[in-house]
PDB file of C-alpha atoms and ligand atoms in Angstrom:
ATOM      1  CA  MET A  10     -26.097 -10.014  16.410  1.00 75.00           C
ATOM      2  CA  ASP A  11     -24.800  -8.589  19.208  1.00 88.00           C
ATOM      3  CA  MET A  12     -23.665  -4.943  20.873  1.00 92.00           C
ATOM      4  CA  TRP A  13     -20.472  -5.522  19.721  1.00 92.00           C
ATOM      5  CA  HIS A  14     -21.726  -5.771  16.311  1.00 94.00           C
ATOM      6  CA  ILE A  15     -23.819  -2.694  16.500  1.00 95.00           C
ATOM      7  CA  VAL A  16     -21.379  -0.916  18.056  1.00 95.00           C
ATOM      8  CA  SER A  17     -19.116  -1.929  15.082  1.00 96.00           C
ATOM      9  CA  ILE A  18     -21.924  -0.617  12.848  1.00 96.00           C
ATOM     10  CA  LEU A  19     -21.917   2.772  14.510  1.00 96.00           C
ATOM     11  CA  PHE A  20     -18.284   3.600  14.923  1.00 96.00           C
ATOM     12  CA  GLY A  21     -18.306   2.572  10.839  1.00 97.00           C
ATOM     13  CA  ALA A  22     -20.802   5.591  10.786  1.00 96.00           C
ATOM     14  CA  ILE A  23     -18.483   7.936  12.325  1.00 95.00           C
ATOM     15  CA  VAL A  24     -15.234   7.098  10.590  1.00 97.00           C
ATOM     16  CA  GLY A  25     -17.598   7.220   7.280  1.00 96.00           C
ATOM     17  CA  SER A  26     -18.890  10.625   7.861  1.00 93.00           C
ATOM     18  CA  PHE A  27     -15.264  11.603   8.904  1.00 93.00           C
ATOM     19  CA  LEU A  28     -14.032  10.024   5.675  1.00 95.00           C
ATOM     20  CA  ASN A  29     -16.667  12.444   3.653  1.00 93.00           C
ATOM     21  CA  VAL A  30     -14.542  15.125   5.138  1.00 91.00           C
ATOM     22  CA  CYS A  31     -11.546  14.283   3.555  1.00 92.00           C
ATOM     23  CA  ILE A  32     -13.163  13.225   0.636  1.00 94.00           C
ATOM     24  CA  HIS A  33     -14.726  16.792   0.325  1.00 90.00           C
ATOM     25  CA  ARG A  34     -11.339  18.742   1.556  1.00 88.00           C
ATOM     26  CA  LEU A  35      -8.310  17.055   0.039  1.00 88.00           C
ATOM     27  CA  PRO A  36      -8.592  17.382  -3.506  1.00 87.00           C
ATOM     28  CA  LYS A  37      -8.621  21.500  -2.729  1.00 85.00           C
ATOM     29  CA  SER A  38      -5.950  21.162  -0.634  1.00 79.00           C
ATOM     30  CA  GLU A  39      -7.919  22.278   2.865  1.00 79.00           C
ATOM     31  CA  SER A  40      -7.814  21.550   6.399  1.00 79.00           C
ATOM     32  CA  ILE A  41      -9.772  18.318   7.201  1.00 73.00           C
ATOM     33  CA  VAL A  42     -10.039  19.557  10.558  1.00 74.00           C
ATOM     34  CA  LYS A  43     -10.618  22.763  10.866  1.00 75.00           C
ATOM     35  CA  PRO A  44     -13.286  25.133  10.086  1.00 76.00           C
ATOM     36  CA  GLY A  45     -16.174  22.439  11.733  1.00 79.00           C
ATOM     37  CA  SER A  46     -18.091  21.089   9.130  1.00 83.00           C
ATOM     38  CA  HIS A  47     -20.981  23.197   6.538  1.00 84.00           C
ATOM     39  CA  CYS A  48     -22.864  23.507   4.187  1.00 85.00           C
ATOM     40  CA  PRO A  49     -21.300  23.621   0.756  1.00 79.00           C
ATOM     41  CA  LYS A  50     -23.946  25.675  -0.676  1.00 85.00           C
ATOM     42  CA  CYS A  51     -24.664  28.700   1.883  1.00 89.00           C
ATOM     43  CA  LYS A  52     -21.358  27.815   3.568  1.00 86.00           C
ATOM     44  CA  THR A  53     -23.927  27.384   7.211  1.00 88.00           C
ATOM     45  CA  GLN A  54     -22.372  25.690   9.990  1.00 89.00           C
ATOM     46  CA  ILE A  55     -24.101  22.482  10.530  1.00 87.00           C
ATOM     47  CA  ARG A  56     -25.265  21.636  14.043  1.00 88.00           C
ATOM     48  CA  PHE A  57     -24.070  18.594  15.535  1.00 85.00           C
ATOM     49  CA  TYR A  58     -27.754  17.199  15.433  1.00 88.00           C
ATOM     50  CA  ASP A  59     -27.999  18.022  12.025  1.00 88.00           C
ATOM     51  CA  ASN A  60     -24.849  16.078  11.662  1.00 87.00           C
ATOM     52  CA  ILE A  61     -25.276  12.245  12.223  1.00 90.00           C
ATOM     53  CA  PRO A  62     -24.147  10.102  10.146  1.00 90.00           C
ATOM     54  CA  MET A  63     -26.953   8.443   7.891  1.00 88.00           C
ATOM     55  CA  ILE A  64     -29.759   9.556   9.636  1.00 90.00           C
ATOM     56  CA  SER A  65     -29.824  13.179   9.290  1.00 91.00           C
ATOM     57  CA  TYR A  66     -30.014  12.609   5.320  1.00 92.00           C
ATOM     58  CA  PHE A  67     -32.867  10.954   5.284  1.00 90.00           C
ATOM     59  CA  LEU A  68     -34.511  13.455   8.214  1.00 92.00           C
ATOM     60  CA  LEU A  69     -34.100  16.378   6.177  1.00 92.00           C
ATOM     61  CA  ARG A  70     -35.001  14.777   2.885  1.00 92.00           C
ATOM     62  CA  GLY A  71     -31.773  15.143   1.774  1.00 91.00           C
ATOM     63  CA  ARG A  72     -31.821  19.127   1.319  1.00 93.00           C
ATOM     64  CA  CYS A  73     -30.090  21.558   3.637  1.00 92.00           C
ATOM     65  CA  ARG A  74     -31.729  22.952   6.963  1.00 92.00           C
ATOM     66  CA  TYR A  75     -31.419  26.671   5.716  1.00 92.00           C
ATOM     67  CA  CYS A  76     -30.679  27.282   1.971  1.00 93.00           C
ATOM     68  CA  LYS A  77     -32.795  23.793   0.606  1.00 92.00           C
ATOM     69  CA  GLY A  78     -29.911  23.221  -1.554  1.00 91.00           C
ATOM     70  CA  SER A  79     -29.814  19.451  -2.327  1.00 91.00           C
ATOM     71  CA  ILE A  80     -27.511  17.022  -0.057  1.00 89.00           C
ATOM     72  CA  SER A  81     -25.158  14.748  -2.694  1.00 89.00           C
ATOM     73  CA  ILE A  82     -26.404  11.076  -2.023  1.00 91.00           C
ATOM     74  CA  GLN A  83     -22.493  10.489  -1.658  1.00 92.00           C
ATOM     75  CA  TYR A  84     -22.778  11.797   1.794  1.00 93.00           C
ATOM     76  CA  PRO A  85     -25.264   8.447   3.477  1.00 95.00           C
ATOM     77  CA  LEU A  86     -23.416   6.414   0.798  1.00 96.00           C
ATOM     78  CA  VAL A  87     -20.094   6.746   1.946  1.00 97.00           C
ATOM     79  CA  GLU A  88     -21.369   6.557   5.482  1.00 96.00           C
ATOM     80  CA  GLY A  89     -23.178   3.592   4.895  1.00 96.00           C
ATOM     81  CA  ILE A  90     -20.536   1.695   2.924  1.00 97.00           C
ATOM     82  CA  THR A  91     -17.539   2.647   5.522  1.00 98.00           C
ATOM     83  CA  ALA A  92     -20.627   0.999   8.401  1.00 97.00           C
ATOM     84  CA  LEU A  93     -20.498  -1.975   6.568  1.00 97.00           C
ATOM     85  CA  CYS A  94     -17.473  -2.819   6.075  1.00 97.00           C
ATOM     86  CA  SER A  95     -16.635  -1.873   9.897  1.00 97.00           C
ATOM     87  CA  LEU A  96     -19.469  -4.833  10.322  1.00 97.00           C
ATOM     88  CA  PHE A  97     -17.646  -7.159   8.096  1.00 96.00           C
ATOM     89  CA  LEU A  98     -14.323  -6.965   9.388  1.00 96.00           C
ATOM     90  CA  PHE A  99     -15.747  -7.027  12.953  1.00 96.00           C
ATOM     91  CA  ILE A 100     -16.887 -10.815  12.066  1.00 95.00           C
ATOM     92  CA  LYS A 101     -14.079 -11.328  10.156  1.00 94.00           C
ATOM     93  CA  PHE A 102     -11.346 -10.565  12.792  1.00 94.00           C
ATOM     94  CA  GLY A 103     -13.403  -9.958  15.943  1.00 92.00           C
ATOM     95  CA  PRO A 104     -12.256  -7.018  18.744  1.00 91.00           C
ATOM     96  CA  SER A 105      -8.336  -7.309  17.392  1.00 92.00           C
ATOM     97  CA  LEU A 106      -5.511  -5.099  15.768  1.00 93.00           C
ATOM     98  CA  ASN A 107      -6.407  -7.039  13.033  1.00 94.00           C
ATOM     99  CA  TYR A 108      -9.501  -5.135  12.587  1.00 95.00           C
ATOM    100  CA  LEU A 109      -8.561  -1.718  13.395  1.00 95.00           C
ATOM    101  CA  PHE A 110      -5.470  -2.486  10.946  1.00 96.00           C
ATOM    102  CA  TYR A 111      -8.162  -3.314   8.087  1.00 96.00           C
ATOM    103  CA  PHE A 112     -10.172  -0.618   9.117  1.00 97.00           C
ATOM    104  CA  SER A 113      -7.899   1.918   8.460  1.00 97.00           C
ATOM    105  CA  PHE A 114      -7.071   0.519   5.294  1.00 97.00           C
ATOM    106  CA  ILE A 115     -10.544   0.092   4.084  1.00 98.00           C
ATOM    107  CA  SER A 116     -11.499   3.677   5.160  1.00 98.00           C
ATOM    108  CA  ALA A 117      -8.423   4.857   2.906  1.00 98.00           C
ATOM    109  CA  LEU A 118      -9.918   2.701   0.006  1.00 98.00           C
ATOM    110  CA  ILE A 119     -13.027   4.724   0.346  1.00 98.00           C
ATOM    111  CA  VAL A 120     -11.692   8.039   0.607  1.00 97.00           C
ATOM    112  CA  ILE A 121      -9.601   7.402  -2.360  1.00 96.00           C
ATOM    113  CA  THR A 122     -12.035   5.588  -4.639  1.00 96.00           C
ATOM    114  CA  VAL A 123     -14.637   8.503  -4.341  1.00 96.00           C
ATOM    115  CA  ILE A 124     -11.865  10.928  -5.132  1.00 95.00           C
ATOM    116  CA  ASP A 125     -10.002   9.131  -8.120  1.00 92.00           C
ATOM    117  CA  LEU A 126     -13.619   8.775  -9.380  1.00 91.00           C
ATOM    118  CA  PHE A 127     -14.760  12.581 -10.063  1.00 90.00           C
ATOM    119  CA  HIS A 128     -10.911  13.830  -9.764  1.00 90.00           C
ATOM    120  CA  GLN A 129      -9.124  11.354 -11.954  1.00 88.00           C
ATOM    121  CA  ILE A 130      -6.181  11.373  -9.329  1.00 90.00           C
ATOM    122  CA  ILE A 131      -4.864   9.628  -6.203  1.00 92.00           C
ATOM    123  CA  PRO A 132      -3.516  11.865  -3.840  1.00 92.00           C
ATOM    124  CA  ASP A 133      -0.029  11.148  -1.998  1.00 92.00           C
ATOM    125  CA  ALA A 134      -1.482  12.112   1.503  1.00 93.00           C
ATOM    126  CA  ILE A 135      -3.955   9.435   1.234  1.00 95.00           C
ATOM    127  CA  SER A 136      -1.298   6.703  -0.322  1.00 95.00           C
ATOM    128  CA  LEU A 137       2.056   7.328   0.647  1.00 95.00           C
ATOM    129  CA  PRO A 138       1.000   7.523   4.693  1.00 96.00           C
ATOM    130  CA  GLY A 139      -0.966   4.295   3.806  1.00 97.00           C
ATOM    131  CA  ILE A 140       2.564   2.589   2.311  1.00 96.00           C
ATOM    132  CA  GLY A 141       3.904   3.557   6.409  1.00 96.00           C
ATOM    133  CA  VAL A 142       0.930   2.234   8.029  1.00 96.00           C
ATOM    134  CA  GLY A 143       1.055  -1.271   6.117  1.00 96.00           C
ATOM    135  CA  LEU A 144       4.480  -1.448   6.851  1.00 95.00           C
ATOM    136  CA  LEU A 145       5.064  -0.119  10.551  1.00 95.00           C
ATOM    137  CA  GLY A 146       1.639  -2.022  11.223  1.00 93.00           C
ATOM    138  CA  SER A 147       2.857  -5.381  10.081  1.00 92.00           C
ATOM    139  CA  PHE A 148       5.375  -5.626  13.359  1.00 90.00           C
ATOM    140  CA  ILE A 149       2.187  -5.667  15.367  1.00 89.00           C
ATOM    141  CA  VAL A 150      -0.231  -7.112  13.677  1.00 90.00           C
ATOM    142  CA  PRO A 151      -0.706 -11.344  14.107  1.00 88.00           C
ATOM    143  CA  HIS A 152      -2.165 -11.287  10.431  1.00 87.00           C
ATOM    144  CA  ILE A 153       0.614 -10.122   8.315  1.00 90.00           C
ATOM    145  CA  THR A 154       4.453 -10.605   8.524  1.00 92.00           C
ATOM    146  CA  LEU A 155       6.688  -7.519   7.701  1.00 93.00           C
ATOM    147  CA  LEU A 156       8.613  -9.489   5.005  1.00 94.00           C
ATOM    148  CA  ASN A 157       5.397 -10.463   3.483  1.00 94.00           C
ATOM    149  CA  SER A 158       4.506  -6.663   3.654  1.00 94.00           C
ATOM    150  CA  LEU A 159       7.463  -5.653   1.493  1.00 94.00           C
ATOM    151  CA  LYS A 160       7.183  -8.268  -1.016  1.00 94.00           C
ATOM    152  CA  GLY A 161       3.656  -6.949  -1.516  1.00 95.00           C
ATOM    153  CA  MET A 162       4.059  -3.300  -1.175  1.00 94.00           C
ATOM    154  CA  LEU A 163       7.609  -4.007  -3.787  1.00 93.00           C
ATOM    155  CA  LEU A 164       5.199  -6.449  -6.054  1.00 93.00           C
ATOM    156  CA  GLY A 165       2.442  -4.037  -6.155  1.00 91.00           C
ATOM    157  CA  GLY A 166       3.998  -1.402  -7.259  1.00 87.00           C
ATOM    158  CA  GLY A 167       6.318  -3.624  -9.931  1.00 84.00           C
ATOM    159  CA  GLY A 168       2.902  -5.684 -10.567  1.00 75.00           C
ATOM    160  CA  LEU A 169       1.483  -2.071 -12.098  1.00 74.00           C
ATOM    161  CA  PHE A 170       3.510  -2.541 -15.076  1.00 68.00           C
ATOM    162  CA  ILE A 171       1.790  -5.553 -16.148  1.00 72.00           C
ATOM    163  CA  VAL A 172      -1.571  -4.001 -15.271  1.00 68.00           C
ATOM    164  CA  ALA A 173      -0.252  -0.633 -17.354  1.00 71.00           C
ATOM    165  CA  THR A 174       0.172  -2.780 -20.165  1.00 72.00           C
ATOM    166  CA  ILE A 175      -3.041  -5.128 -20.455  1.00 75.00           C
ATOM    167  CA  TYR A 176      -5.416  -1.891 -19.751  1.00 70.00           C
ATOM    168  CA  GLN A 177      -3.654   0.059 -22.569  1.00 73.00           C
ATOM    169  CA  TRP A 178      -4.215  -3.334 -24.804  1.00 77.00           C
ATOM    170  CA  LEU A 179      -7.913  -3.695 -23.620  1.00 76.00           C
ATOM    171  CA  PHE A 180      -8.719   0.321 -24.071  1.00 72.00           C
ATOM    172  CA  LYS A 181      -5.821   1.299 -26.235  1.00 69.00           C
ATOM    173  CA  ARG A 182      -5.131   4.363 -23.906  1.00 65.00           C
ATOM    174  CA  GLU A 183      -3.189   5.052 -21.196  1.00 64.00           C
ATOM    175  CA  GLY A 184      -5.278   4.742 -18.026  1.00 59.00           C
ATOM    176  CA  MET A 185      -1.650   4.686 -15.423  1.00 66.00           C
ATOM    177  CA  GLY A 186      -0.439   7.091 -13.861  1.00 71.00           C
ATOM    178  CA  GLY A 187       1.789   7.487 -10.664  1.00 76.00           C
ATOM    179  CA  GLY A 188      -1.115   7.473  -8.497  1.00 86.00           C
ATOM    180  CA  ASP A 189      -1.838   3.702  -9.250  1.00 88.00           C
ATOM    181  CA  VAL A 190       1.666   2.568  -8.936  1.00 87.00           C
ATOM    182  CA  LYS A 191       1.536   4.227  -5.149  1.00 91.00           C
ATOM    183  CA  LEU A 192      -1.871   2.503  -4.468  1.00 95.00           C
ATOM    184  CA  LEU A 193      -1.021  -0.399  -5.152  1.00 93.00           C
ATOM    185  CA  ALA A 194       2.498  -0.172  -3.287  1.00 95.00           C
ATOM    186  CA  MET A 195      -0.179   0.455  -0.686  1.00 97.00           C
ATOM    187  CA  ILE A 196      -2.530  -2.290  -1.192  1.00 97.00           C
ATOM    188  CA  GLY A 197       1.001  -5.046  -0.862  1.00 96.00           C
ATOM    189  CA  ALA A 198       1.824  -3.764   1.965  1.00 96.00           C
ATOM    190  CA  PHE A 199      -1.160  -4.293   3.583  1.00 97.00           C
ATOM    191  CA  LEU A 200      -2.291  -7.865   2.530  1.00 96.00           C
ATOM    192  CA  GLY A 201       0.843  -9.228   0.793  1.00 95.00           C
ATOM    193  CA  TRP A 202       2.089 -10.587  -2.170  1.00 93.00           C
ATOM    194  CA  ARG A 203      -0.067 -13.415  -2.878  1.00 91.00           C
ATOM    195  CA  ALA A 204      -2.935 -10.723  -2.516  1.00 93.00           C
ATOM    196  CA  VAL A 205      -1.496  -8.478  -4.364  1.00 93.00           C
ATOM    197  CA  LEU A 206      -1.388 -10.135  -7.067  1.00 91.00           C
ATOM    198  CA  LEU A 207      -4.654 -11.551  -6.744  1.00 93.00           C
ATOM    199  CA  THR A 208      -5.754  -7.850  -6.565  1.00 94.00           C
ATOM    200  CA  ILE A 209      -4.203  -7.065  -9.885  1.00 89.00           C
ATOM    201  CA  LEU A 210      -5.868 -10.197 -11.338  1.00 91.00           C
ATOM    202  CA  LEU A 211      -9.204  -8.889 -10.103  1.00 93.00           C
ATOM    203  CA  SER A 212      -9.337  -5.495 -10.989  1.00 91.00           C
ATOM    204  CA  SER A 213      -8.010  -6.491 -14.347  1.00 86.00           C
ATOM    205  CA  LEU A 214     -10.832  -8.805 -14.830  1.00 91.00           C
ATOM    206  CA  ILE A 215     -13.890  -6.470 -13.055  1.00 92.00           C
ATOM    207  CA  GLY A 216     -12.353  -3.623 -14.950  1.00 87.00           C
ATOM    208  CA  SER A 217     -12.416  -5.393 -18.774  1.00 85.00           C
ATOM    209  CA  ILE A 218     -15.736  -6.616 -17.712  1.00 88.00           C
ATOM    210  CA  THR A 219     -16.986  -2.969 -16.935  1.00 86.00           C
ATOM    211  CA  GLY A 220     -15.029  -1.690 -20.037  1.00 81.00           C
ATOM    212  CA  ILE A 221     -17.040  -4.402 -22.940  1.00 82.00           C
ATOM    213  CA  ALA A 222     -20.124  -3.713 -21.127  1.00 83.00           C
ATOM    214  CA  PHE A 223     -19.766   0.244 -21.321  1.00 80.00           C
ATOM    215  CA  ILE A 224     -18.582  -0.355 -24.946  1.00 79.00           C
ATOM    216  CA  ALA A 225     -21.871  -2.817 -25.700  1.00 81.00           C
ATOM    217  CA  LEU A 226     -24.258  -0.562 -23.784  1.00 82.00           C
ATOM    218  CA  LYS A 227     -22.797   2.500 -25.345  1.00 75.00           C
ATOM    219  CA  GLY A 228     -21.831   1.044 -28.427  1.00 69.00           C
ATOM    220  CA  LYS A 229     -18.676   3.022 -28.690  1.00 62.00           C
ATOM    221  CA  ASP A 230     -15.191   3.239 -27.189  1.00 60.00           C
ATOM    222  CA  PHE A 231     -14.270   5.127 -24.135  1.00 56.00           C
ATOM    223  CA  LYS A 232     -13.891   8.647 -24.902  1.00 51.00           C
ATOM    224  CA  TYR A 233     -13.186   9.905 -21.273  1.00 53.00           C
ATOM    225  CA  ALA A 234     -10.519   8.329 -18.604  1.00 55.00           C
ATOM    226  CA  ILE A 235     -12.199   5.780 -16.395  1.00 71.00           C
ATOM    227  CA  PRO A 236      -9.876   5.770 -13.835  1.00 81.00           C
ATOM    228  CA  PHE A 237      -8.271   2.173 -12.471  1.00 85.00           C
ATOM    229  CA  GLY A 238      -8.295   3.324  -9.008  1.00 92.00           C
ATOM    230  CA  PRO A 239     -11.890   2.329  -8.055  1.00 94.00           C
ATOM    231  CA  PHE A 240     -11.138  -1.375  -9.160  1.00 94.00           C
ATOM    232  CA  LEU A 241      -7.792  -1.691  -7.815  1.00 94.00           C
ATOM    233  CA  SER A 242      -9.899  -0.499  -4.712  1.00 97.00           C
ATOM    234  CA  LEU A 243     -12.559  -3.110  -5.191  1.00 97.00           C
ATOM    235  CA  GLY A 244     -10.137  -6.234  -6.112  1.00 96.00           C
ATOM    236  CA  ALA A 245      -8.246  -5.108  -3.280  1.00 97.00           C
ATOM    237  CA  ALA A 246     -11.376  -5.176  -0.778  1.00 97.00           C
ATOM    238  CA  ILE A 247     -12.060  -8.628  -2.762  1.00 96.00           C
ATOM    239  CA  ALA A 248      -8.239 -10.052  -1.802  1.00 95.00           C
ATOM    240  CA  LEU A 249      -8.892  -8.914   1.553  1.00 95.00           C
ATOM    241  CA  PHE A 250     -12.280 -11.065   2.366  1.00 94.00           C
ATOM    242  CA  PHE A 251     -12.454 -13.839   0.039  1.00 92.00           C
ATOM    243  CA  GLY A 252      -8.188 -14.251  -0.914  1.00 86.00           C
ATOM    244  CA  GLU A 253      -7.413 -17.009   1.047  1.00 84.00           C
ATOM    245  CA  ASP A 254     -10.939 -18.512   0.467  1.00 86.00           C
ATOM    246  CA  ILE A 255      -9.605 -17.870  -3.820  1.00 87.00           C
ATOM    247  CA  ILE A 256      -6.593 -18.987  -3.525  1.00 82.00           C
ATOM    248  CA  GLU A 257      -7.793 -22.288  -1.524  1.00 84.00           C
ATOM    249  CA  TRP A 258      -9.911 -23.046  -3.992  1.00 86.00           C
ATOM    250  CA  TYR A 259      -7.623 -22.308  -6.659  1.00 83.00           C
ATOM    251  CA  LEU A 260      -4.938 -24.694  -5.052  1.00 82.00           C
ATOM    252  CA  TYR A 261      -7.493 -27.309  -5.007  1.00 85.00           C
ATOM    253  CA  ILE A 262      -8.952 -27.467  -8.149  1.00 84.00           C
ATOM    254  CA  ASN A 263      -5.357 -27.946  -9.417  1.00 81.00           C
ATOM    255  CA  ARG A 264      -3.893 -30.308  -6.917  1.00 78.00           C
ATOM    256  CA  TYR A 265      -3.395 -33.152 -10.301  1.00 71.00           C
TER     257      TYR A 265
HETATM  258 ZN1   ZN B 303     -26.986  24.977   2.718  1.00 50.74          ZN
END
């Protein structure tokens, strides 16, 4: 591991800290710029030395310095996952536009996943600009062509119909909303049409395994809404990192 790998981890952790702010404030329609970070319980402004990604949480033993209220484990988790994704993308793409393009994509997926888990919404404030960034980025980023990005966006938006049908059939309830359509359109704009198909396949598969495991463990059917956004995001991340290998392997085993 050289210096640049460490820089990519630090950069990822700092971005992760900002993602936490987005996760906390976007569902409440608050500004993500002002005011500065404050304790959600006692509202005391958090000093810079208590706001170091991941490290501060452990130094403070998960408690606010002032009111001793507990700080959610979500904060260091999001920072750690973002830092790791930054490192893996750097290893995959090196210092390049591809890296920045897909790091912005993964960051959007992380925010969407946590907000969807806790609030069952996928904010348009992320997915709609995300579609724009995916399409515009395909002009300049070497990894994807504009045509592929456009096809991916259309197929992603349209492909939701298939996912919605499968989901309804499996869980006997409606689990899809407009938010999922826009999220899949965004995933398609960033990854292209092949990877968006793979995303639909992977997320349906992981979603159904989770559903079956849930029924087996709890011994009952889904009684509450399990949002599909996190499964779509996970599927998209797997398609981004391993999509080419999976498609190549599929073509290889089907060569006869
Ligand atoms: Zn506090």
